[in-house]
Amino acid sequence: MLRVGVNGYGTIGKRVTDAIIDQPDMRVAGIAKRSPSLDAAAARERGIDLFAADRDGQADFEDAGLAIAGPVEELVDRSDVIVDATPAGCGEEHVPMYRRRGTPVILQGGEAADAADASLTGRLNTDAARSARVVRVVSCNTTGLARTLGPLADRFPLDGAQATLIRRGGDPDQPDRGPIDDIVPDPVTLPSHHARDLNRMLPDVHTVTMAVRVPCTRMHLHAVTVRFEQPPDARVIRRQLAEEPRIFLIPGGHGADSLGALTVFGEDIARPRGDIWETCVWAESIAVTGRELHLFQAIDQRCNVVPENIDAIRAIAGGPGPAEGRGRTNEALGIGLTEHQPATTREPATR
Amino acid sequence: MLRVGVNGYGTIGKRVTDAIIDQPDMRVAGIAKRSPSLDAAAARERGIDLFAADRDGQADFEDAGLAIAGPVEELVDRSDVIVDATPAGCGEEHVPMYRRRGTPVILQGGEAADAADASLTGRLNTDAARSARVVRVVSCNTTGLARTLGPLADRFPLDGAQATLIRRGGDPDQPDRGPIDDIVPDPVTLPSHHARDLNRMLPDVHTVTMAVRVPCTRMHLHAVTVRFEQPPDARVIRRQLAEEPRIFLIPGGHGADSLGALTVFGEDIARPRGDIWETCVWAESIAVTGRELHLFQAIDQRCNVVPENIDAIRAIAGGPGPAEGRGRTNEALGIGLTEHQPATTREPATR
């Protein structure tokens, strides 16, 4: 039984914690937070040990009636693996402490690639994670692209890929983020950094990304074009994407043609918090012109890296090989919405 | 002096009317509307004759205290050219009436291409407009793309072009349009129709567009990639775009990195209604990877087809050649914001 500690209990941290609870071969060693919050109180109610990420903040927890099991270092010592889900840029500052204590760690995509021994890009590079002590799971946008490009690159010689990332401005609980009534190039200089991890993993596929932020809190949307060396067959592509468990091919003719429709669907099928871990590709959008494949896909930024975090925990702990590891994650979470039985082929995750 | 009538007095119609007033060789023969409105009242205050687009609606104008000069047919008879700026799909229904009365007409991009004898795509195809009786000015998005692709295609062998159109949901006075907190593929099937007019004008350039709608009322934003036959030089491209009067190369380092910043700038330089007729290309965004050029551009959907409507009026009336005609339009409107003197090189249009 792998004991996993989670440092940082925000949007990603709380979801990774829940996903660990769902794995038969893992248990939560505890979580660490900087300051008291409603979600920390809810975690305590569920019997999860709470550690203070900041020594000076410990008294605040006690004032808020939240029992603290100890400082974060104690959580690191009692864990076989740590998942660091602290805000972007903080994770790499913690790495020396994790290394000193000999606990392997999973960082998130907001950290610099060179802060880690290896980056795990969707299904790409899972092997490298097995020999690393610090593994970084790339960002939600890059993970979403890797899930689509990886299987295509496995099977076909690809020439290049391009994606416009239309990014949500902030999560629903981030009222101070923008934009309002605007479309903001971010960054305005091109190409955006998002493709960097992909280009590292797929050096022969010239991948370019361009990113904007818009007034939306739901999901990111990608307009993707992949250039093949030979004209592809749209039906073959469609079948191949349909076979990928972490891709949900949104069926046409069901009115699910917006992010709002997808989030309501996530609630209807009793996913925890309505999360859709899969990359959602609109089946109707898949089209070929010449040597190019075009498609639209949506990425639930709150949760789509959760399965890859679980894969990374198993890999860094020397668990089963990549394919078997991914299969265990999928099974435990109930991943595998399909185009023809979107709502019935999975068991809702319960806890 | 060309007498020009404007049928339809909404977002486009009122701007075309004002632009006609600014032309030394044109005057407004009158405007036609279906029902009374504040903008019709404002036009009457300025001494513009008002015609009833709908016979049954004439009494409504009189009830609202707005004098009607006659039915729309009378406006058509007293005009040398009609600009039809009625809602999408209505213009083509009026074509038989215009043809019967022998008045040439300019339609907008919401009408089907085959409703017109020729489509005017930005600077492309202005010549064909000279021998036509019904000319269609293509949509704001297509016009914006044609202004960028046209000059590049003139000078370089191009292989293909691709644009993701991130479209504003509605204009500021359209509170019933969406989306709210969403990103909507529109259409979800790919490619979108927007490139159709471009592919007709530039048959050798494989152009693909993908479009979404977002919660924004300001402008459209395009993420554009152009594939050249040979690797282009970013500095040469930049210089060439800077020379185009209908492209405003937004200077870097001025904080103008959002649509909101551009609309405030349009107000600051005393443009009528803050309109920015030029396609706005972020200079900082221009980048080359391999044989591909990438850039971000913004399109003010309320007004960017106004100059092309004026060009089309001159062309259909057998006026000067395309380049001279465009030059006259630019001069009369004060088009020509430049990267280095964005605010001082033009005379504000006055009326």
XYZ file of C-alpha atoms in Angstrom:
702
model
C 0.000 0.000 0.000
C 1.630 3.237 -1.193
C 1.417 6.053 1.301
C 0.995 9.316 -0.630
C 1.161 12.804 0.879
C -0.313 15.810 -0.887
C 1.285 19.209 -0.327
C -1.130 21.919 -1.481
C -4.874 21.430 -1.310
C -6.339 23.686 -3.993
C -8.124 22.820 -7.235
C -5.621 20.101 -8.206
C -4.537 18.936 -4.740
C -8.016 18.085 -3.518
C -8.801 16.157 -6.692
C -5.559 14.192 -6.578
C -6.312 13.376 -2.920
C -9.726 11.997 -3.848
C -8.246 10.021 -6.738
C -5.633 8.471 -4.404
C -8.455 7.368 -2.079
C -10.060 5.620 -5.075
C -6.905 3.580 -5.856
C -6.859 0.115 -4.249
C -3.054 0.205 -3.938
C -2.684 3.668 -2.385
C -3.723 5.548 0.707
C -3.498 9.212 1.665
C -0.743 9.845 4.221
C -2.075 13.326 4.807
C -2.362 16.738 3.231
C -0.460 19.971 3.888
C -1.894 23.467 3.691
C -0.586 26.940 4.398
C -3.717 28.368 6.049
C -7.153 27.238 7.250
C -9.975 26.979 4.721
C -13.355 25.381 4.211
C -11.830 22.607 2.104
C -9.242 21.823 4.805
C -12.094 21.564 7.326
C -13.978 19.221 4.969
C -10.859 17.047 4.628
C -10.506 16.845 8.423
C -14.177 15.808 8.671
C -13.303 12.905 6.366
C -10.476 11.877 8.719
C -7.581 13.069 6.573
C -4.545 14.191 8.604
C -3.707 17.824 8.135
C -0.133 19.179 8.234
C 1.022 22.791 8.382
C 2.911 23.814 5.243
C 4.174 26.876 7.060
C 5.430 26.730 10.661
C 4.188 30.248 11.385
C 0.709 29.357 10.173
C 0.193 26.461 12.593
C -1.493 28.646 15.234
C -4.038 29.889 12.670
C -5.247 26.315 12.154
C -5.595 25.821 15.900
C -7.496 29.114 16.195
C -9.832 27.820 13.483
C -10.404 24.602 15.465
C -8.483 22.450 12.978
C -6.129 19.886 14.544
C -2.671 19.811 12.967
C -0.758 16.507 12.877
C 2.597 18.241 12.487
C 4.746 20.273 10.124
C 4.894 19.395 6.412
C 8.320 17.759 6.892
C 6.644 15.104 9.023
C 4.185 14.395 6.185
C 7.125 14.046 3.792
C 8.790 11.573 6.152
C 5.720 9.401 6.535
C 4.992 9.331 2.758
C 6.389 6.994 0.095
C 5.588 9.637 -2.538
C 4.654 13.299 -2.290
C 2.416 15.105 -4.786
C 3.229 18.803 -4.704
C 0.164 20.740 -5.879
C 1.177 24.095 -4.431
C 0.803 27.234 -6.601
C 2.958 27.521 -9.757
C 6.592 28.278 -8.919
C 6.334 27.137 -5.262
C 6.842 23.441 -6.008
C 10.377 23.826 -7.250
C 11.303 25.723 -4.081
C 10.290 22.658 -2.059
C 12.342 20.209 -4.129
C 15.570 20.491 -2.034
C 13.575 19.643 1.101
C 11.995 16.584 -0.571
C 15.384 15.432 -1.890
C 17.026 15.904 1.511
C 14.413 13.688 3.100
C 14.646 11.098 0.346
C 10.990 11.178 -0.672
C 10.245 11.125 -4.410
C 7.904 13.843 -5.590
C 5.436 14.680 -8.355
C 5.396 18.348 -9.399
C 2.765 20.097 -11.503
C 3.109 21.755 -14.921
C 3.469 25.260 -13.479
C 7.045 24.385 -12.430
C 10.030 24.752 -14.762
C 10.912 21.588 -16.683
C 14.472 21.616 -15.319
C 13.215 21.524 -11.730
C 12.426 17.834 -12.367
C 14.381 14.786 -13.496
C 11.691 13.996 -16.066
C 8.452 15.460 -17.417
C 5.489 13.198 -17.936
C 3.572 14.354 -21.010
C 0.289 12.512 -21.143
C 1.048 8.974 -22.322
C 4.473 10.043 -23.579
C 7.590 9.428 -21.507
C 6.000 7.392 -18.720
C 9.097 5.167 -18.752
C 11.475 8.000 -17.884
C 9.352 8.696 -14.816
C 10.211 5.245 -13.452
C 13.889 6.090 -12.940
C 13.354 9.632 -11.626
C 13.129 11.068 -8.118
C 11.346 14.250 -9.188
C 8.712 13.966 -11.923
C 6.770 16.860 -13.376
C 3.311 16.268 -14.843
C 2.996 18.798 -17.667
C 0.186 21.369 -17.738
C -3.435 20.571 -18.468
C -3.216 22.103 -21.948
C -0.096 20.172 -22.885
C -1.495 16.962 -21.391
C -4.650 17.435 -23.462
C -2.648 17.885 -26.659
C -0.346 14.937 -25.864
C -3.332 12.652 -25.424
C -4.457 13.454 -28.973
C -1.079 13.747 -30.703
C 0.572 10.775 -28.944
C -1.661 8.041 -30.397
C -1.570 9.655 -33.853
C 2.246 9.920 -33.774
C 2.441 6.270 -32.690
C 0.686 5.172 -35.834
C 1.333 7.737 -38.585
C 4.326 9.776 -39.747
C 3.364 13.313 -38.741
C 4.780 16.457 -40.249
C 3.565 19.114 -37.828
C 0.824 20.192 -35.477
C -0.705 23.456 -34.511
C -3.170 24.393 -31.809
C -4.862 27.598 -30.834
C -5.546 27.365 -27.095
C -8.603 29.352 -26.088
C -8.043 29.336 -22.358
C -10.525 29.905 -19.566
C -9.597 33.065 -17.631
C -9.818 31.510 -14.163
C -11.537 28.822 -12.135
C -15.026 29.452 -10.684
C -13.541 30.247 -7.255
C -11.116 32.874 -8.598
C -13.283 36.012 -8.823
C -10.236 38.311 -9.049
C -9.040 36.946 -12.356
C -10.049 38.295 -15.752
C -10.696 39.042 -18.444
C -14.168 40.604 -18.587
C -15.584 41.187 -22.098
C -12.223 40.695 -23.762
C -10.022 38.275 -25.685
C -6.427 38.558 -24.519
C -3.429 37.176 -26.419
C -1.432 35.476 -23.650
C 1.394 35.605 -24.347
C 1.225 38.105 -27.225
C 4.606 36.851 -28.459
C 4.450 33.682 -30.550
C 4.583 30.781 -30.391
C 3.346 30.258 -26.832
C 5.398 28.083 -24.482
C 2.756 25.347 -24.326
C 4.216 23.310 -27.175
C 7.698 23.258 -25.651
C 7.094 20.063 -23.671
C 5.470 18.437 -26.700
C 8.374 19.354 -28.952
C 10.727 17.776 -26.417
C 8.732 14.520 -26.441
C 7.936 14.498 -30.187
C 11.021 16.158 -31.672
C 10.096 15.204 -35.248
C 6.678 16.880 -35.111
C 6.972 20.659 -35.535
C 4.372 21.715 -32.972
C 3.273 25.331 -32.550
C 0.794 26.728 -30.030
C -0.888 30.142 -29.839
C -2.863 31.037 -26.701
C -5.519 33.555 -25.680
C -7.543 34.036 -22.497
C -11.297 34.629 -22.589
C -14.114 35.348 -20.080
C -14.911 31.732 -19.245
C -14.380 29.636 -16.116
C -15.398 26.227 -17.447
C -12.787 24.576 -19.642
C -10.077 25.299 -22.194
C -10.928 24.770 -25.863
C -8.325 23.824 -28.480
C -8.597 24.290 -32.240
C -6.133 21.661 -33.449
C -4.611 20.988 -36.865
C -2.267 18.054 -37.443
C -0.316 17.786 -40.691
C 0.394 14.227 -41.827
C 3.016 13.120 -44.313
C 0.244 11.411 -46.316
C -3.422 12.490 -46.526
C -5.139 10.789 -43.565
C -8.498 9.031 -43.594
C -10.904 10.832 -41.264
C -12.738 7.591 -40.399
C -9.529 5.832 -39.379
C -8.490 8.787 -37.213
C -11.877 8.877 -35.609
C -11.776 5.181 -34.782
C -8.303 5.496 -33.323
C -9.230 8.417 -31.086
C -12.388 6.557 -30.020
C -10.213 3.711 -28.745
C -8.223 5.948 -26.398
C -9.708 5.687 -22.879
C -8.614 9.230 -21.995
C -10.342 10.730 -25.010
C -14.098 11.167 -24.917
C -15.423 11.444 -28.448
C -18.453 13.684 -27.930
C -21.257 12.197 -30.039
C -22.947 14.480 -32.561
C -26.661 15.201 -32.541
C -26.923 15.366 -28.743
C -26.690 19.151 -28.465
C -23.417 18.882 -26.529
C -21.840 21.638 -28.554
C -20.631 23.943 -25.782
C -18.513 23.742 -22.644
C -21.603 24.404 -20.558
C -23.304 21.327 -22.013
C -20.234 19.232 -21.171
C -20.080 20.426 -17.568
C -23.776 19.689 -17.048
C -23.139 16.223 -18.520
C -20.284 15.701 -16.040
C -22.741 16.405 -13.211
C -25.444 14.196 -14.703
C -23.224 11.111 -14.806
C -22.355 11.623 -11.125
C -18.683 12.360 -11.636
C -17.153 13.788 -8.428
C -17.538 17.595 -8.672
C -18.779 17.015 -12.247
C -15.147 16.482 -13.325
C -14.438 15.249 -16.836
C -10.922 13.788 -16.749
C -10.972 12.843 -20.424
C -9.964 15.145 -23.251
C -13.280 15.819 -25.002
C -13.049 15.749 -28.815
C -16.128 16.739 -30.795
C -16.673 13.786 -33.174
C -18.443 16.079 -35.648
C -15.445 18.390 -35.802
C -12.993 15.752 -37.069
C -12.273 16.705 -40.677
C -9.523 16.281 -43.237
C -8.431 18.810 -45.859
C -5.491 17.679 -47.976
C -2.816 16.344 -45.597
C -4.353 18.105 -42.614
C -6.598 16.830 -39.855
C -8.675 19.382 -37.967
C -10.590 19.023 -34.714
C -11.938 20.867 -31.687
C -11.256 19.529 -28.205
C -12.099 20.668 -24.669
C -9.981 20.286 -21.538
C -11.376 20.457 -17.999
C -8.486 22.381 -16.434
C -9.552 21.497 -12.887
C -9.043 17.789 -13.277
C -7.589 16.551 -16.549
C -4.074 16.059 -15.102
C -5.399 13.994 -12.181
C -5.062 10.626 -13.981
C -1.499 11.480 -15.052
C -0.648 12.405 -11.434
C -1.827 8.959 -10.351
C 0.163 7.332 -13.196
C 3.216 9.300 -12.067
C 2.850 8.170 -8.443
C 2.888 4.525 -9.559
C 5.769 5.077 -11.976
C 8.018 6.911 -9.509
C 7.356 4.234 -6.896
C 8.588 1.593 -9.373
C 5.131 0.153 -9.945
C 3.859 -1.635 -13.063
C 4.806 -0.634 -16.632
C 3.229 2.416 -18.293
C 0.321 0.711 -20.042
C -0.656 -1.390 -17.028
C -0.249 1.611 -14.726
C -2.537 3.745 -16.882
C -5.042 0.913 -17.050
C -5.179 0.679 -13.244
C -5.711 4.424 -12.938
C -8.481 4.357 -15.540
C -10.245 1.457 -13.909
C -10.129 2.866 -10.394
C -11.437 6.271 -11.506
C -13.998 4.963 -13.985
C -12.397 6.633 -16.994
C -13.703 5.540 -20.366
C -16.680 7.526 -21.618
C -17.411 6.353 -25.136
C -19.147 8.012 -28.007
C -21.909 5.429 -28.196
C -22.544 4.877 -24.499
C -21.372 8.105 -22.974
C -23.331 7.745 -19.786
C -23.543 4.043 -18.996
C -20.183 2.376 -19.573
C -18.607 3.551 -16.382
C -19.147 3.010 -12.695
C -19.454 6.330 -10.905
C -16.543 6.806 -8.520
C -17.846 6.594 -4.962
C -16.199 7.452 -1.681
C -21.543 63.687 -56.961
C -22.682 60.108 -56.358
C -26.056 59.841 -54.639
C -25.967 56.808 -52.313
C -28.950 55.356 -50.474
C -28.543 53.114 -47.451
C -31.188 50.454 -46.802
C -30.833 49.221 -43.210
C -29.549 51.471 -40.457
C -28.030 49.170 -37.860
C -24.422 48.716 -36.768
C -23.061 48.681 -40.352
C -25.642 50.926 -42.048
C -25.120 53.892 -39.766
C -21.333 53.678 -40.130
C -21.490 53.416 -43.921
C -23.824 56.442 -43.922
C -21.315 58.480 -41.913
C -18.456 57.338 -44.146
C -20.400 58.422 -47.258
C -20.860 61.871 -45.717
C -17.066 62.036 -45.302
C -16.413 61.349 -49.012
C -16.022 64.497 -51.129
C -17.493 62.755 -54.193
C -20.589 61.242 -52.527
C -23.696 62.332 -50.718
C -26.359 60.431 -48.806
C -29.606 60.153 -50.785
C -31.392 58.902 -47.689
C -31.714 55.918 -45.414
C -34.431 53.284 -45.107
C -35.557 51.604 -41.906
C -38.245 49.130 -40.962
C -39.327 50.714 -37.661
C -38.667 53.831 -35.573
C -35.605 53.910 -33.332
C -33.339 56.316 -31.482
C -30.731 56.135 -34.242
C -33.339 56.935 -36.914
C -34.374 59.968 -34.856
C -30.720 61.035 -34.582
C -30.336 60.717 -38.376
C -33.433 62.878 -38.925
C -31.967 65.511 -36.562
C -28.930 65.620 -38.855
C -31.217 66.275 -41.852
C -30.976 62.825 -43.433
C -34.120 61.802 -45.334
C -35.807 58.754 -43.893
C -37.670 56.174 -46.003
C -39.936 53.360 -44.852
C -38.489 49.936 -45.662
C -41.875 48.393 -44.984
C -45.114 49.971 -46.221
C -47.056 48.731 -43.210
C -44.548 50.308 -40.842
C -44.921 53.849 -42.196
C -47.611 54.779 -39.672
C -45.348 53.752 -36.790
C -42.776 56.350 -37.858
C -45.466 59.024 -38.007
C -46.747 58.013 -34.571
C -43.173 58.400 -33.299
C -43.013 61.910 -34.779
C -40.531 60.923 -37.501
C -41.272 62.356 -40.969
C -41.035 59.777 -43.774
C -39.912 60.916 -47.236
C -41.513 57.906 -48.943
C -41.264 54.167 -49.410
C -37.870 52.491 -49.898
C -38.525 52.145 -53.639
C -38.420 55.928 -53.914
C -34.995 55.939 -52.212
C -33.798 53.316 -54.704
C -35.018 55.477 -57.597
C -33.287 58.604 -56.391
C -29.968 56.805 -55.675
C -27.096 56.090 -58.078
C -26.003 53.232 -55.789
C -27.723 51.456 -52.895
C -25.877 49.952 -49.943
C -28.029 47.193 -48.456
C -27.085 46.764 -44.785
C -30.235 44.948 -43.708
C -29.902 41.836 -41.494
C -28.163 38.771 -42.951
C -30.346 36.965 -45.479
C -32.652 39.952 -46.093
C -30.385 41.667 -48.621
C -30.684 38.956 -51.225
C -34.490 39.107 -51.013
C -34.291 42.765 -52.053
C -32.049 42.134 -55.064
C -34.888 41.601 -57.593
C -36.390 44.980 -56.601
C -33.028 46.734 -57.022
C -32.445 45.033 -60.386
C -35.948 45.913 -61.586
C -35.339 49.568 -60.803
C -31.883 49.510 -62.402
C -29.963 50.660 -59.339
C -26.674 48.881 -58.614
C -26.331 47.578 -55.082
C -23.725 46.644 -52.493
C -24.676 43.677 -50.287
C -23.003 42.630 -47.037
C -21.179 39.384 -46.208
C -24.184 37.788 -44.526
C -25.724 37.198 -47.983
C -24.955 34.136 -50.103
C -22.102 34.621 -52.576
C -24.330 33.659 -55.508
C -26.797 36.423 -54.690
C -24.217 38.816 -56.162
C -22.404 39.169 -59.502
C -19.086 39.501 -57.639
C -17.702 39.366 -54.112
C -15.232 41.980 -52.994
C -12.727 40.385 -50.640
C -10.668 43.131 -49.056
C -8.202 44.346 -51.677
C -8.789 41.234 -53.776
C -11.133 41.309 -56.746
C -11.892 45.038 -56.755
C -11.729 44.939 -60.551
C -14.578 42.441 -60.878
C -16.756 44.814 -58.883
C -16.433 47.411 -61.646
C -18.393 45.367 -64.160
C -21.045 44.086 -61.717
C -24.531 45.329 -60.846
C -24.687 43.525 -57.501
C -21.507 43.411 -55.429
C -21.134 41.650 -52.082
C -18.583 42.875 -49.577
C -17.438 39.749 -47.725
C -17.786 39.438 -43.946
C -15.665 41.321 -41.445
C -13.670 38.192 -40.585
C -12.933 37.356 -44.206
C -12.126 40.995 -45.006
C -9.685 41.041 -42.095
C -7.950 37.884 -43.324
C -7.863 39.112 -46.928
C -6.146 42.315 -45.860
C -3.318 40.295 -44.330
C -3.105 37.432 -46.828
C -3.588 39.562 -49.971
C -0.352 41.568 -49.690
C 1.614 38.458 -48.673
C 0.230 36.459 -51.618
C 1.096 39.358 -53.954
C 4.734 39.116 -53.038
C 5.488 35.532 -51.962
C 4.496 32.055 -53.150
C 2.216 30.825 -50.363
C 1.446 27.218 -49.618
C -1.436 27.511 -47.171
C -3.033 29.544 -44.427
C -4.949 28.745 -41.328
C -6.830 30.932 -38.898
C -8.686 30.264 -35.688
C -11.382 32.920 -35.426
C -12.225 33.750 -31.822
C -15.423 35.650 -32.446
C -17.193 38.140 -30.216
C -20.609 36.775 -29.192
C -22.579 39.902 -30.074
C -22.368 43.671 -30.336
C -22.762 45.820 -27.189
C -26.396 46.586 -28.072
C -27.360 42.916 -28.469
C -28.070 41.816 -24.875
C -29.968 38.708 -25.994
C -26.976 37.067 -27.626
C -24.562 34.733 -25.871
C -22.544 32.972 -24.804
C -22.121 33.603 -21.075
C -19.119 31.873 -19.442
C -18.569 29.571 -22.384
C -16.501 28.933 -25.496
C -18.715 27.654 -28.297
C -17.428 25.952 -31.455
C -19.472 27.668 -34.191
C -19.837 25.788 -36.374
C -18.705 22.588 -34.654
C -18.126 21.014 -38.081
C -14.820 21.901 -39.697
C -13.553 23.811 -41.505
C -15.801 26.837 -40.970
C -17.270 28.608 -44.012
C -15.224 31.755 -43.460
C -12.356 30.691 -45.699
C -14.650 29.899 -48.622
C -14.484 33.420 -50.066
C -10.725 33.506 -49.587
C -10.256 30.168 -51.317
C -12.266 31.514 -54.250
C -10.014 34.579 -54.516
C -6.715 32.805 -53.736
C -7.290 29.337 -55.214
C -3.632 28.347 -54.869
C -3.519 29.012 -51.133
C -5.135 26.170 -49.141
C -6.929 28.277 -46.528
C -8.714 26.720 -43.550
C -10.671 28.507 -40.818
C -11.986 27.239 -37.470
C -14.344 29.464 -35.484
C -15.592 29.748 -31.899
C -17.786 32.290 -30.106
C -16.824 33.714 -26.704
C -18.348 36.093 -24.112
C -16.989 39.308 -25.602
C -18.651 42.238 -27.398
C -15.557 44.162 -28.492
C -13.789 42.655 -31.478
C -12.915 39.367 -33.150
C -9.417 37.993 -32.622
C -7.638 35.791 -35.177
C -4.735 33.428 -34.525
C -3.227 33.214 -38.015
C -0.593 30.894 -39.494
C 0.593 31.303 -43.097
C 2.760 28.622 -44.686
C 5.208 29.919 -47.302
C 6.969 27.892 -49.975
C 10.294 29.178 -48.619
C 11.066 30.178 -45.007
C 10.052 33.836 -44.728
C 11.995 36.617 -43.015
C 9.970 38.012 -40.111
C 11.439 41.509 -40.536
C 10.480 41.644 -44.217
C 6.936 40.491 -43.432
C 6.640 43.025 -40.687
C 7.767 45.848 -42.963
C 5.353 44.785 -45.648
C 2.374 44.660 -43.305
C 3.410 48.032 -41.858
C 3.112 49.554 -45.343
C -0.517 48.491 -45.736
C -2.782 51.434 -44.830
C -5.591 49.129 -43.703
C -3.343 47.259 -41.289
C -2.462 48.881 -37.985
C 0.680 47.299 -36.606
C 0.096 47.644 -32.865
C 3.414 48.761 -31.375
C 4.878 46.659 -28.561
C 5.660 48.033 -25.132
C 2.573 50.272 -24.971
C 0.403 47.899 -22.971
C -2.053 47.569 -25.866
C -2.276 43.824 -25.458
C -6.035 43.349 -25.227
C -9.139 44.264 -27.194
C -10.203 46.584 -24.375
C -6.957 48.547 -24.726
C -7.576 48.885 -28.477
C -11.141 50.135 -28.061
C -10.042 52.738 -25.503
C -7.322 53.793 -27.961
C -9.959 54.194 -30.704
C -11.846 56.595 -28.408
C -8.694 58.479 -27.429
C -7.792 59.309 -31.031
C -11.298 60.698 -31.574
C -12.393 58.117 -34.119
C -16.185 58.296 -34.664
C -17.730 55.904 -32.120
C -14.155 54.794 -31.308
C -14.164 52.725 -34.515
C -10.923 51.127 -35.676
C -11.381 50.383 -39.373
C -7.911 48.883 -39.742
C -7.069 45.242 -39.098
C -4.950 45.420 -35.946
C -1.898 43.136 -36.021
C 0.186 42.851 -32.852
C 3.735 43.640 -34.030
C 5.170 41.591 -31.167
C 3.210 38.544 -32.253
C 4.783 38.294 -35.727
C 7.015 35.225 -35.615
C 8.441 32.660 -37.993
C 8.981 28.956 -37.286
C 10.337 27.001 -40.256
C 8.229 27.933 -43.303
C 5.415 29.291 -41.150
C 4.506 32.824 -40.183
C 2.363 33.303 -37.082
C 0.501 36.379 -35.879
C -2.448 37.607 -33.827
C -4.829 40.165 -35.300
C -7.986 41.914 -34.105
C -11.009 42.936 -36.171
C -13.514 45.574 -35.083
C -16.642 43.835 -36.357
C -18.739 46.988 -36.169
C -16.753 48.905 -38.723
C -13.949 47.070 -40.494
C -15.979 46.497 -43.693
C -16.915 50.195 -43.932
C -13.887 51.158 -46.082
C -14.550 48.224 -48.431
C -18.202 49.312 -48.741
C -17.006 52.747 -49.825
C -14.517 51.177 -52.280
C -17.359 49.049 -53.649
C -19.626 52.079 -54.164
C -16.922 53.766 -56.272
C -16.162 50.577 -58.193
C -19.765 49.721 -59.052
C -20.349 53.309 -60.190
C -17.404 52.977 -62.620
C -15.142 55.262 -60.618
C -11.344 55.224 -60.507
C -9.231 52.028 -60.540
C -8.914 49.884 -57.425
C -5.739 51.393 -55.981
C -6.834 54.984 -56.521
C -10.304 54.203 -55.203
C -8.915 52.682 -52.020
C -6.584 55.656 -51.617
C -9.514 58.075 -51.792
C -11.455 56.086 -49.191
C -8.455 55.982 -46.878
C -7.778 59.689 -47.198
C -11.368 60.756 -46.625
C -11.738 58.562 -43.535
C -8.264 59.225 -42.113
C -7.170 55.593 -42.336
C -3.482 54.987 -41.774
C -2.518 54.429 -38.136
C 1.139 53.498 -38.103
C 3.196 51.608 -35.600
C 5.499 54.513 -34.848
C 2.970 57.326 -34.793
C -0.244 55.559 -33.935
C -2.023 58.641 -32.681
C -0.763 61.597 -34.699
C -0.511 60.659 -38.362
C -4.185 60.980 -39.115
C -6.752 63.724 -39.155
C -9.766 62.798 -37.056
C -12.824 62.450 -39.267
C -15.184 65.326 -38.536
C -18.745 65.924 -39.578
